[in-house]
Coordinates of C-alpha atoms in Angstrom, one line a residue:
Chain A
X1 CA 0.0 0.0 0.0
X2 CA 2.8 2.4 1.1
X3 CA 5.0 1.3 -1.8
X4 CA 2.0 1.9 -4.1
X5 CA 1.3 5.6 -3.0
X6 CA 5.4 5.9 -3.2
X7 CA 5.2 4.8 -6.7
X8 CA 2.6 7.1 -7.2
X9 CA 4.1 10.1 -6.0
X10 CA 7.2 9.6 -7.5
X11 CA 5.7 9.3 -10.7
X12 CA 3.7 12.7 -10.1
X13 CA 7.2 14.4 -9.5
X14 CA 8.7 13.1 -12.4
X15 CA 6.3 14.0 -14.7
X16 CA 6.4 17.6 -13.3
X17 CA 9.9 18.0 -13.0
X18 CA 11.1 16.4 -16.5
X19 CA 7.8 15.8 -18.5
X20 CA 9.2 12.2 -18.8
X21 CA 8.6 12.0 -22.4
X22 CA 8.9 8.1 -23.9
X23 CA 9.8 8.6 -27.5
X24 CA 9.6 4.6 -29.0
X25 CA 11.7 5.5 -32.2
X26 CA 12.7 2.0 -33.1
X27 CA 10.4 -0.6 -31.6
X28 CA 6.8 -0.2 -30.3
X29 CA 6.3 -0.5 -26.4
X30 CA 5.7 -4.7 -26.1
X31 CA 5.1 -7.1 -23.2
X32 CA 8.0 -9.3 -24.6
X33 CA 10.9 -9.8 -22.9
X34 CA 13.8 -7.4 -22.8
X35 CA 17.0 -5.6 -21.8
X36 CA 17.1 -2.0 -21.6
X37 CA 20.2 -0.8 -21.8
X38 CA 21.1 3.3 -21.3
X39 CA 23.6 5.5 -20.4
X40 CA 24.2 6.5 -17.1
X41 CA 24.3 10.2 -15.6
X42 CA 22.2 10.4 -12.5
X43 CA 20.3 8.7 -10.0
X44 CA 17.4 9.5 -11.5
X45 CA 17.9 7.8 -14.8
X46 CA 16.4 4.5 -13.2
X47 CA 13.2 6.2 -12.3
X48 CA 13.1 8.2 -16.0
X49 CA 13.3 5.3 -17.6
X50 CA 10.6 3.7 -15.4
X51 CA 8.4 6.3 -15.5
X52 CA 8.6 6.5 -19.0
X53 CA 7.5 2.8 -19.9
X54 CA 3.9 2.7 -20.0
X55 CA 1.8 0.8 -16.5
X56 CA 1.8 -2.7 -18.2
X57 CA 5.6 -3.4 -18.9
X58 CA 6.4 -1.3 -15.9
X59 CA 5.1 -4.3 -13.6
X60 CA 7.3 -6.6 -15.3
X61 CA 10.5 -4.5 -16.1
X62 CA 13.0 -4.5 -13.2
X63 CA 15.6 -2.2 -12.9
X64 CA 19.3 -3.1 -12.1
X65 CA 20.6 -1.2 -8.6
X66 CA 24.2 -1.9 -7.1
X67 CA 24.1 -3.3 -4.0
X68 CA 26.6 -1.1 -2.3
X69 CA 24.7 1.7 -2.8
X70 CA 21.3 1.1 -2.8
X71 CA 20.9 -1.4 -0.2
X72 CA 23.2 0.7 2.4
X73 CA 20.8 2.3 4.2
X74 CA 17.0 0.7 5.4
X75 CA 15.1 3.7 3.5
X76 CA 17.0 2.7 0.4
X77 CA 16.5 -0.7 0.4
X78 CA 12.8 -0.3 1.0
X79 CA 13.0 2.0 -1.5
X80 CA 14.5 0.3 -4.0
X81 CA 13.0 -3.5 -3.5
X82 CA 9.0 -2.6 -2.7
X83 CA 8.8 0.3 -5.6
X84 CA 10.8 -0.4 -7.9
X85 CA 11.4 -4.1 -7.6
X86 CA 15.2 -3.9 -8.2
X87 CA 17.7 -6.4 -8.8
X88 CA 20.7 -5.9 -6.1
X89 CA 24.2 -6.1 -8.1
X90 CA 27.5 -6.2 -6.6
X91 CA 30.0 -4.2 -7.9
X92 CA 32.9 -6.1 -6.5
X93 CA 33.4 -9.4 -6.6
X94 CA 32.6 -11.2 -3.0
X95 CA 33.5 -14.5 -1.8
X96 CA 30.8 -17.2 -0.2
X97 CA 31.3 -19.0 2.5
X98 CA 32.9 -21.7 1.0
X99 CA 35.4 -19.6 -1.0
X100 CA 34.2 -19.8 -4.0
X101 CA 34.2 -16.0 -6.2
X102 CA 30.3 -15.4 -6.8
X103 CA 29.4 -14.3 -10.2
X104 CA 28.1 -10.4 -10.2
X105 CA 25.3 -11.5 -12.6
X106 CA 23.8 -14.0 -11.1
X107 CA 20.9 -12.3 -10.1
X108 CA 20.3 -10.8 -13.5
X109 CA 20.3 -13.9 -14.8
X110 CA 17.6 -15.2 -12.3
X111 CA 15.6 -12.7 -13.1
X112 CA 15.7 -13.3 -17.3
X113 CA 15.2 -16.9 -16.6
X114 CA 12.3 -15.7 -14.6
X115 CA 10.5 -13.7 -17.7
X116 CA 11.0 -10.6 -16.2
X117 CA 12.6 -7.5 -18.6
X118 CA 15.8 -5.6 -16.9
X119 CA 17.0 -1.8 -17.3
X120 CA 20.6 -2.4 -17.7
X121 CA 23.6 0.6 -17.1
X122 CA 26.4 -1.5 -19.1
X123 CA 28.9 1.4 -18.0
X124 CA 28.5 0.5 -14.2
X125 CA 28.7 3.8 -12.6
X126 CA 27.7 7.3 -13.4
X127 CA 29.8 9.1 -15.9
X128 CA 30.5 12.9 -16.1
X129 CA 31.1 13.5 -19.8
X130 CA 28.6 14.3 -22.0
X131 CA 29.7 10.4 -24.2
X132 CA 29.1 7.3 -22.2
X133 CA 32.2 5.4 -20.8
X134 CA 33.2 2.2 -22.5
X135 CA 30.7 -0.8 -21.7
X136 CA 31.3 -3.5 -19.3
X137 CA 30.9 -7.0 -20.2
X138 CA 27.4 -7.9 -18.5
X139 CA 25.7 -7.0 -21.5
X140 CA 27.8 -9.2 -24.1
X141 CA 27.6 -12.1 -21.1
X142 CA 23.9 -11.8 -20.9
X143 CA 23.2 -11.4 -24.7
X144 CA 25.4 -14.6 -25.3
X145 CA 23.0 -16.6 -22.7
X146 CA 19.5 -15.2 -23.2
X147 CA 19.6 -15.3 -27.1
X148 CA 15.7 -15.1 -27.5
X149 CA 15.7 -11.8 -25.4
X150 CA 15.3 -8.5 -27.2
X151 CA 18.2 -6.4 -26.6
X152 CA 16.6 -2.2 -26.8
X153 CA 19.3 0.3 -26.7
X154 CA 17.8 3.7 -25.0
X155 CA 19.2 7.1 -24.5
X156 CA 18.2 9.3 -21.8
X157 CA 18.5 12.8 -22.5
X158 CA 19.1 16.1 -20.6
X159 CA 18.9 14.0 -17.4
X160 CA 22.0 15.4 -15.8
X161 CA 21.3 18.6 -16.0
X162 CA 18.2 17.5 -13.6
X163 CA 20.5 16.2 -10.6
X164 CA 23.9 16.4 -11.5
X165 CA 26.6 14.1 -9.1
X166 CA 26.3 15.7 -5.6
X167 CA 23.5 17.1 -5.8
X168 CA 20.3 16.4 -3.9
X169 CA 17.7 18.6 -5.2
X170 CA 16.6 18.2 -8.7
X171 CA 15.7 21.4 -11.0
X172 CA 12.7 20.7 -13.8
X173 CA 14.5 20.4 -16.9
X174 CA 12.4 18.6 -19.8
X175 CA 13.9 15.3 -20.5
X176 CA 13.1 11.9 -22.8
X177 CA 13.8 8.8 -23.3
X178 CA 14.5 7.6 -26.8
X179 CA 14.1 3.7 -27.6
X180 CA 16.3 2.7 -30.2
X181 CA 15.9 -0.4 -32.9
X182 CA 16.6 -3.5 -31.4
X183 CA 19.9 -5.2 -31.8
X184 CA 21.4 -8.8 -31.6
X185 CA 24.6 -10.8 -30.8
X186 CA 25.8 -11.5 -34.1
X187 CA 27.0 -15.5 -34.8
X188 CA 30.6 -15.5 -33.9
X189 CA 31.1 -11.4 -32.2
X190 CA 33.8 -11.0 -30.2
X191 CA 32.8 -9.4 -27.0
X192 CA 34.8 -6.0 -27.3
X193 CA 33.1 -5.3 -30.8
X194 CA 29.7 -6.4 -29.6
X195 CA 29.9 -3.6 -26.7
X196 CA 31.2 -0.7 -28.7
X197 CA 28.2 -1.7 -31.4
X198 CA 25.7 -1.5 -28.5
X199 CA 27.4 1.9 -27.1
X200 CA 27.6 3.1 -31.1
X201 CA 23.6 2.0 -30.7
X202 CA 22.9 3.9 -27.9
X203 CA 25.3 7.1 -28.6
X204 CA 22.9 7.0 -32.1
X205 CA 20.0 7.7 -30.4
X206 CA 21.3 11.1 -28.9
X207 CA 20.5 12.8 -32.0
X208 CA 17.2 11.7 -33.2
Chain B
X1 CA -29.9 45.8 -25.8
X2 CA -27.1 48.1 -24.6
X3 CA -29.8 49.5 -21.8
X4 CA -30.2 45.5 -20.4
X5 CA -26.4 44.7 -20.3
X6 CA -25.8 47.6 -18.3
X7 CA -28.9 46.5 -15.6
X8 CA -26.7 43.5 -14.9
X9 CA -24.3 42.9 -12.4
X10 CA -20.5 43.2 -12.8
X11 CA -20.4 39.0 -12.4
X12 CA -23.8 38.6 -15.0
X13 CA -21.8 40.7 -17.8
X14 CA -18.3 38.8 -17.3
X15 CA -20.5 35.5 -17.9
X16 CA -22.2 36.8 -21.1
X17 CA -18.9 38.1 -21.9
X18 CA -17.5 34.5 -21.7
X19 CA -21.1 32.9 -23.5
X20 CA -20.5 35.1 -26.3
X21 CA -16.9 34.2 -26.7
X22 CA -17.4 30.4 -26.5
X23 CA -20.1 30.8 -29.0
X24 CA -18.0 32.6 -31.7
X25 CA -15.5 29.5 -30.5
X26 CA -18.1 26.9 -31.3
X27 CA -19.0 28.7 -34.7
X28 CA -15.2 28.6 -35.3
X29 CA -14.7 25.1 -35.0
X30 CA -18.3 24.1 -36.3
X31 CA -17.1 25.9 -39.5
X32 CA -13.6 24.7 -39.9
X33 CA -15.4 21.2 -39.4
X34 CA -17.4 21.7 -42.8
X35 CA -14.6 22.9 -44.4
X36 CA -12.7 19.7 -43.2
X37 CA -15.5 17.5 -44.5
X38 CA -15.8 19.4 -47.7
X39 CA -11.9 19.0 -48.1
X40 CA -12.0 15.4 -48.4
X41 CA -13.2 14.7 -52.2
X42 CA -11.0 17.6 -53.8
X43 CA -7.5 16.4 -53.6
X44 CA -6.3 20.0 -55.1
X45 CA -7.9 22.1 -52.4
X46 CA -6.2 20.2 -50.0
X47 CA -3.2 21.0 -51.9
X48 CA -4.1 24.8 -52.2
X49 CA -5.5 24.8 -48.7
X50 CA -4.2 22.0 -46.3
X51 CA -1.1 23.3 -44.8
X52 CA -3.5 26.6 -44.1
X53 CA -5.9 24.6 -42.6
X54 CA -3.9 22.9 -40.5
X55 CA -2.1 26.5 -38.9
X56 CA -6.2 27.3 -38.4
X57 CA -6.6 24.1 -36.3
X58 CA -3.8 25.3 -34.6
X59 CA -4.5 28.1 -33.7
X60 CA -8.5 27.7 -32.6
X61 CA -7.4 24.8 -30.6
X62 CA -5.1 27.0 -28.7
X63 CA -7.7 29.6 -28.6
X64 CA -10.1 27.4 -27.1
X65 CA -7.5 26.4 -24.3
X66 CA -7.0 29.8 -24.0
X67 CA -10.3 30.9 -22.9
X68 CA -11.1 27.8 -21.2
X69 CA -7.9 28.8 -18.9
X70 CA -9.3 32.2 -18.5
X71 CA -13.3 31.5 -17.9
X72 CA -11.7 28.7 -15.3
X73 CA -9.1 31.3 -13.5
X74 CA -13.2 33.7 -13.3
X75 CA -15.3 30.9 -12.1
X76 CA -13.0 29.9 -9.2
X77 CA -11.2 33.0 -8.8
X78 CA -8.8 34.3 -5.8
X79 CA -5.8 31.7 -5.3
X80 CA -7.1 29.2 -7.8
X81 CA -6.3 31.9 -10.0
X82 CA -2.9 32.5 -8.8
X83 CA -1.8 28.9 -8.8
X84 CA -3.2 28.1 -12.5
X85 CA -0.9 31.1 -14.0
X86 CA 2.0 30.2 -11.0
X87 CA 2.2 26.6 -12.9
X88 CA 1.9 27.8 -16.5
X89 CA 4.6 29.6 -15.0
X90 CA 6.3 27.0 -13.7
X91 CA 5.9 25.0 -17.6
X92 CA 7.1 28.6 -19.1
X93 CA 10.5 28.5 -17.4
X94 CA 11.2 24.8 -17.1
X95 CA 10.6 25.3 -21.4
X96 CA 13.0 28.2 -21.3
X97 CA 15.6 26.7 -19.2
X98 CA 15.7 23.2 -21.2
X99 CA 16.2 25.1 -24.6
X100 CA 18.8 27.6 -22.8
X101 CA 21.4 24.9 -21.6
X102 CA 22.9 25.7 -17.8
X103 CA 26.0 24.9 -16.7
X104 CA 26.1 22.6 -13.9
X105 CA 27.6 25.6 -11.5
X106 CA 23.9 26.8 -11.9
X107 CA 22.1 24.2 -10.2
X108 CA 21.6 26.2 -6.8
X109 CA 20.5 29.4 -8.4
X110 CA 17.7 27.3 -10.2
X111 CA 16.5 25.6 -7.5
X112 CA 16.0 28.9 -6.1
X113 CA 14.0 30.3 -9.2
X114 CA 11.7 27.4 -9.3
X115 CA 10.8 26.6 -5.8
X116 CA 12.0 30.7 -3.9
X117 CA 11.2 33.0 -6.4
X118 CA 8.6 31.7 -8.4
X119 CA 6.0 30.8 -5.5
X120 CA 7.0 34.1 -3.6
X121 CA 6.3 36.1 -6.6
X122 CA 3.0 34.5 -7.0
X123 CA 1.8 34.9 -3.5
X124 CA 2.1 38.0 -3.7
X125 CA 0.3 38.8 -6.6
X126 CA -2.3 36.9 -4.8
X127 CA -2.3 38.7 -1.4
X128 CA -2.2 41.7 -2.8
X129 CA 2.1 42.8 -2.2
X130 CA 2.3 44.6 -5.1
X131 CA 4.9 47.4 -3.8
X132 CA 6.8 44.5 -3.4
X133 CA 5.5 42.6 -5.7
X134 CA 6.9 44.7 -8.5
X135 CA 10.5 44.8 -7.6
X136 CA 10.9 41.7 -5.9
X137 CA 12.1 39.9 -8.7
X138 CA 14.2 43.0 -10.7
X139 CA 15.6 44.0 -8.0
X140 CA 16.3 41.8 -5.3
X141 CA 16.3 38.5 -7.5
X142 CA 18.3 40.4 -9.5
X143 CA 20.9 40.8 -7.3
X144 CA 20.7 37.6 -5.4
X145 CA 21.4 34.9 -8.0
X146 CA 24.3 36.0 -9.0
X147 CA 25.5 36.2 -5.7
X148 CA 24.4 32.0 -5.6
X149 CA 26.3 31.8 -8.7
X150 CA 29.5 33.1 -7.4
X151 CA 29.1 30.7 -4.4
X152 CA 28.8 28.1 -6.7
X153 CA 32.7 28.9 -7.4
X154 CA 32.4 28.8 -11.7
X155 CA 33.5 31.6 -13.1
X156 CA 33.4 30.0 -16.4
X157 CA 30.7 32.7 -19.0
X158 CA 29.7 33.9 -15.9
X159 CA 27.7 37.0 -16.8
X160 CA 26.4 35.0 -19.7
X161 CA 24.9 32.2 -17.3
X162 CA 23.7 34.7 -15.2
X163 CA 21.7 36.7 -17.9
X164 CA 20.3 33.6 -19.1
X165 CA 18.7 32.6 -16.0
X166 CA 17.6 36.4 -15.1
X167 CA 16.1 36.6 -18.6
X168 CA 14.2 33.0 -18.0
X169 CA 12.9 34.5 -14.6
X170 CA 11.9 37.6 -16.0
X171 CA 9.5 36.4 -18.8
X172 CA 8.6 33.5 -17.8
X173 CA 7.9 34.2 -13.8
X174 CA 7.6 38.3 -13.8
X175 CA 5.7 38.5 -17.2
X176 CA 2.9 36.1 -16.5
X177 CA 2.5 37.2 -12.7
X178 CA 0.9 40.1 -13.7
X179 CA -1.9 38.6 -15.7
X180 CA -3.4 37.3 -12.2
X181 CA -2.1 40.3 -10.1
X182 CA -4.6 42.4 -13.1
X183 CA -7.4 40.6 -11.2
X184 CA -6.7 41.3 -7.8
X185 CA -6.4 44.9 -8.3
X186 CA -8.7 46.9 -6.7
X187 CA -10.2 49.8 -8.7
X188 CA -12.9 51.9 -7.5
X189 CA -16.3 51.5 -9.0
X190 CA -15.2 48.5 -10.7
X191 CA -14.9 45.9 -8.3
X192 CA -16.0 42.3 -9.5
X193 CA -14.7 43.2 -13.2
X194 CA -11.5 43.2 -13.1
X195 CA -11.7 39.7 -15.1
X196 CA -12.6 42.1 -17.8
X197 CA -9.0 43.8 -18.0
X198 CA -6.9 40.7 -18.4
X199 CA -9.9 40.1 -21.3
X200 CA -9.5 43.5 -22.8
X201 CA -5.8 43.1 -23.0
X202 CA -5.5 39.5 -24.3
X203 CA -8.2 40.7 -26.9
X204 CA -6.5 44.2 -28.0
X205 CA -3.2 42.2 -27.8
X206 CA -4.2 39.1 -30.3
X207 CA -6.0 41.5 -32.4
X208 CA -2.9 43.9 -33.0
X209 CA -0.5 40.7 -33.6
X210 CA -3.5 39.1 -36.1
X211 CA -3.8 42.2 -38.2
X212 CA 0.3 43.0 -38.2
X213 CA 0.8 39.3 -39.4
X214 CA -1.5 39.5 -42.3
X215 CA -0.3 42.7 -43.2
X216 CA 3.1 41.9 -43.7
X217 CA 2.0 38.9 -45.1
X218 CA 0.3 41.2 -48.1
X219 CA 2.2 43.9 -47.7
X220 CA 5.7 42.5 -48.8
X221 CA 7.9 45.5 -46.8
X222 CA 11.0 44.4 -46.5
X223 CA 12.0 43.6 -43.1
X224 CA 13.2 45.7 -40.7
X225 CA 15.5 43.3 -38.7
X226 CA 16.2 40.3 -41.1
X227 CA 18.3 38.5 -39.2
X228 CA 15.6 38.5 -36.2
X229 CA 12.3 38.3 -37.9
X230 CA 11.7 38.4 -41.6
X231 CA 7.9 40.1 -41.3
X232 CA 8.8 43.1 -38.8
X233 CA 8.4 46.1 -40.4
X234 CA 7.0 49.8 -39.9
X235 CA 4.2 49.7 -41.6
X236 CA 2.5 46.7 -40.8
X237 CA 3.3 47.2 -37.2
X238 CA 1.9 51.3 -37.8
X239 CA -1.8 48.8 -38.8
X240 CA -1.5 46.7 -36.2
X241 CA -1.1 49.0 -33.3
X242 CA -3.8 51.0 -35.1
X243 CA -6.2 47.7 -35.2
X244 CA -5.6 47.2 -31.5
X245 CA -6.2 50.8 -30.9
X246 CA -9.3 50.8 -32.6
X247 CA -10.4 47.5 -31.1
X248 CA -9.4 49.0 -27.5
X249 CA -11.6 52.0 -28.2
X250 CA -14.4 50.0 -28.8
X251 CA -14.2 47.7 -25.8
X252 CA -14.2 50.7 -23.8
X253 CA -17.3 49.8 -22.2
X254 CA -15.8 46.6 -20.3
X255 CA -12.9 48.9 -18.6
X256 CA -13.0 51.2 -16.4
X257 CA -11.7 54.0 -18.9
X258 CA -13.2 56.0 -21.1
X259 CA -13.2 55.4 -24.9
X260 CA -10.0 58.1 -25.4
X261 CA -8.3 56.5 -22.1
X262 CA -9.2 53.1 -23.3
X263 CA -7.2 53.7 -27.0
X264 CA -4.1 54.8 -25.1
X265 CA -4.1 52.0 -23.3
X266 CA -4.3 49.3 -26.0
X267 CA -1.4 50.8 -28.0
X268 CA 0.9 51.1 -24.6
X269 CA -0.5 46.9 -24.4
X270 CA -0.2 46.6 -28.1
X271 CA 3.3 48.2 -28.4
X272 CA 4.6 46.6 -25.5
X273 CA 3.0 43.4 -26.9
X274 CA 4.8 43.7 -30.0
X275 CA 8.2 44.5 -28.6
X276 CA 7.7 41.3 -26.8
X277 CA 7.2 39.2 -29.7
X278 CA 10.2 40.6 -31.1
X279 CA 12.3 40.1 -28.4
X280 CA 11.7 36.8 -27.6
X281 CA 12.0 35.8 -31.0
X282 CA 15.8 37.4 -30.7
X283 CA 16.1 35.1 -28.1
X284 CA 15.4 32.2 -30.5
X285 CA 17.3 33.1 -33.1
X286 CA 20.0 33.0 -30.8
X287 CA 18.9 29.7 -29.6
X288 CA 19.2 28.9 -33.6
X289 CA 15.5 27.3 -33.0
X290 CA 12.4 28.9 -34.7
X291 CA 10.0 27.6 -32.6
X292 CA 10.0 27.2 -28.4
X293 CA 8.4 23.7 -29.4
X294 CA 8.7 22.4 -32.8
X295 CA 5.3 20.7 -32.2
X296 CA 6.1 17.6 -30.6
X297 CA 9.6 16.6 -32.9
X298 CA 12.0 17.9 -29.9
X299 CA 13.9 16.0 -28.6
X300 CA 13.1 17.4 -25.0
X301 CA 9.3 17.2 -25.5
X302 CA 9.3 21.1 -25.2
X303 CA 5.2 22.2 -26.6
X304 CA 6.0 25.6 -27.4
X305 CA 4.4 27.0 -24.2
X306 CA 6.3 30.1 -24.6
X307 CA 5.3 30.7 -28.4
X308 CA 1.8 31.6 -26.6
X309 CA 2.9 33.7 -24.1
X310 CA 5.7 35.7 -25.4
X311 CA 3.7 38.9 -26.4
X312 CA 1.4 38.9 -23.3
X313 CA 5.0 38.6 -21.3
X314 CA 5.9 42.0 -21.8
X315 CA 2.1 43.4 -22.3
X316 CA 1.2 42.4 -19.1
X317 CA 3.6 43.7 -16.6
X318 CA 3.2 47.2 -18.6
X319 CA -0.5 47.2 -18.9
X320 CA -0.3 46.7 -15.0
X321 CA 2.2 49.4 -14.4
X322 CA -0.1 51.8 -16.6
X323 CA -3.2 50.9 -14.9
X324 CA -2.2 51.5 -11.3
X325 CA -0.2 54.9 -12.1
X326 CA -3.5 56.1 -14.0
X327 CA -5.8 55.1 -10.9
X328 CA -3.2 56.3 -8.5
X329 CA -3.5 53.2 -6.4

């Protein structure tokens, strides 16, 4: 109930504060399953993105949040795992009990073999420049695993200028978010070419 | 006819005011309707006529929001008022500041247009402030974001970043608090009407921009300031302002001015108007945009908000200005 109202709300200030404008330029919005994947610039992004994707896929999309920083703190994780239904990532590799390394994706890959659709950030952590930082390999890892999921690049614009790093207040600035045509692992793609495709993909999308 | 409007109460004549423009509205759109039907089996008029019609739609849809906005801010009055032009406000500046990139150094000095200055300014239009109320943001705003600014420690274009957001606050926030703050002044003998003179200077403002468009549409002058806007020139603005005149002189009887007073008024609204639309579309050139919102193909989702507001920007806080001096209050 309290998560719902949350949701609500948050969705109200969005909307006010950024217009949250979904602009479907190269696939309709579709209850299959699918990985969003965006550039990263603020802590808002995640709830952009979400608040841009219409009620029905919004219930089965789950966004991607790294553990150290969302789940630090009780508010956060409430936050976090009753609204938006997020997937916990670690960013650094940890060790279970019996030693043996634990592999950072696991939960994503829980979740696709669940049905559910993610919001990916392949760069890992917010960038400052205006391009997006070199892709990490979770994508090309995932993409090689889940074949039959669609892979959407998205760009989010002007969201930075909302809440830029340090800051706690957002300003309204009109933003969007643009999905792009879908894209696939080619037979054969080495990894470092398939991630500089899918940043190419999403850098594309800027200026449309 | 004339001898039963008068009988009726200040509130009565506001509403027939409002049921005879929503019933020119209606013929409008019943019309344009026909015309659309019509359209459909004659492929050439649509080529002779469709891009027309379309501008048409346009512009009675907007028309109709328009007065909708305005027969609303009458019915429920006071702060409902206040808040409806304190959010179109709100949508003004958010519009202006996404299409006038920041820098991040400005971040502070924003949140303190949108959420100080902006609800200050309109709560005081609504109780009344208005010594304040007219210098508040000129003066002490003025002043004060820069000072934000330097705090922020970026001295990088500086005065540039600063003008950009004083400009922003200015037309967007100072220019559209005086079309409420018309309402809640208090002029003598002419106490629930004051609806009437945010109608007399949308009316004598619209009318002045209609006729100086079509005249330089027919007219063919070259224009005065090419680079800024290639239908400005002397002439057609001499028709319009003499249009708006005229059409200020006849609405005399809705205002609290005479017919001579009431002419002198519309041209200060009309050339103030005027000098508003040319300025802010100065500021879009400079933007290298033509429109605020290039109907729904921005990128930012911006809908052109300001395209309807930049004349009455400048038209309002003048008309204001004039109307207090002239009643002394």
């Amino acid at each position: 109930m309290l998560a719902k109202f949350t949701s609500f709300l948050l969705l109200g200030i969005v909307r006010l504060l950024t217009g949250a404008q979904a602009r479907w330029h190269g696939c309709p919005p579709k209850a299959e399953q699918r990985i969003y994947f965006a550039n990263h610039q603020s802590h808002v992004d995640l709830i952009l993105i979400w608040a841009a994707l219409p009620t029905e896929l919004r219930s089965i999309t789950r966004p991607i949040a790294a553990k150290d920083y969302w789940a630090n703190s009780r508010f956060k994780r409430w936050l976090t795992s009753a609204v938006f239904n997020a997937i916990y990532v670690d960013r650094s590799r940890t060790k279970d009990e019996h030693g043996v390394e634990q592999d950072p994706l696991e939960p994503l890959v829980d979740a696709l073999q669940s049905g559910d659709s993610i919001i990916l950030f392949p760069e890992g952590t917010r960038g400052f420049a205006p391009e997006p930082q070199p892709f990490k390999a979770g994508l090309y890892n995932l993409a090689l695993q889940f074949p039959q999921v669609v892979l959407v690049p998205t760009w989010i614009h002007n969201v930075q200028r909302v809440m830029p790093k340090g800051e706690v207040i957002p300003v309204p600035v009109l933003c969007s978010v643009t999905f792009g045509t879908p894209m696939q692992l080619e037979p054969g793609e080495e990894r470092r070419a398939f991630l500089d495709r899918a940043r190419l993909n999403v850098m594309a999308l800027r200026d449309i | 006819m004339n001898q039963f409007l008068r009988a009726l109460s200040g509130s009565q004549q506001v509403a027939a005011l409002f049921l005879l423009v929503f019933g020119v509205l209606s013929l409008a759109s019943a019309a344009l309707l026909l015309v659309s039907l019509r359209e459909r089996d004659d492929g050439t008029f649509k080529a002779a006529f469709g891009s027309d019609l379309t501008d048409l739609r346009r512009l009675l849809r907007h028309t109709w929001v328009m007065a909708a906005m305005f027969w609303l801010t009458w019915v429920l009055g006071g702060w409902f008022a206040i808040s409806l032009f304190g959010l179109v406000a709100f949508f003004a500046l958010r519009e202006f500041i996404t299409l006038s990139p920041t820098h991040r150094g400005d971040h502070r000095s924003l949140i303190l247009a949108f959420f100080v200055v902006l609800p200050v300014q309109f709560w005081m239009a609504g109780g009344r402030h208005f010594d304040l109320f007219t210098v508040f943001i000129p003066v002490y705003v003025f002043l004060a974001l820069p000072l934000v600014g330097a705090l922020a420690d970026d001295p990088h274009r500086f005065l540039e970043r600063n003008a950009k957001m004083q400009w922003g606050i200015m037309v967007c926030v100072y220019g559209t608090s005086h079309i409420p703050a018309l309402v809640r002044l208090e002029i003598p003998g002419y106490a629930d009407k004051s609806a009437f003179l945010v109608f007399f200077l949308v009316l004598v403002v619209q009318t002045c921009m209609l006729v100086q468009h079509l005249a330089a549409r027919k007219l063919k002058r070259p224009p005065r300031a090419p680079h800024i806007s290639q239908s400005f020139n002397w002439s057609s603005w001499g028709m319009g302002m003499a249009a708006g005149g005229l059409m200020g002189g006849l609405l005399a009887g809705i205002t609290p001015f005479k017919p001579g007073q009431a002419l002198a008024m519309a041209l200060i609204a009309c050339a103030a108007g005027t000098a508003g639309h040319l300025v802010m579309k100065a500021l879009k050139r400079d933007r290298g945009i033509t429109n605020w919102g290039t109907e729904g193909q921005s990128i930012t989702g911006a809908s052109g908000l300001l395209d309807r507001v930049d004349a009455l920007c400048f038209a309002a806080p003048i008309f204001f200005h004039s109307v207090r001096w002239f009643f002394r209050l």
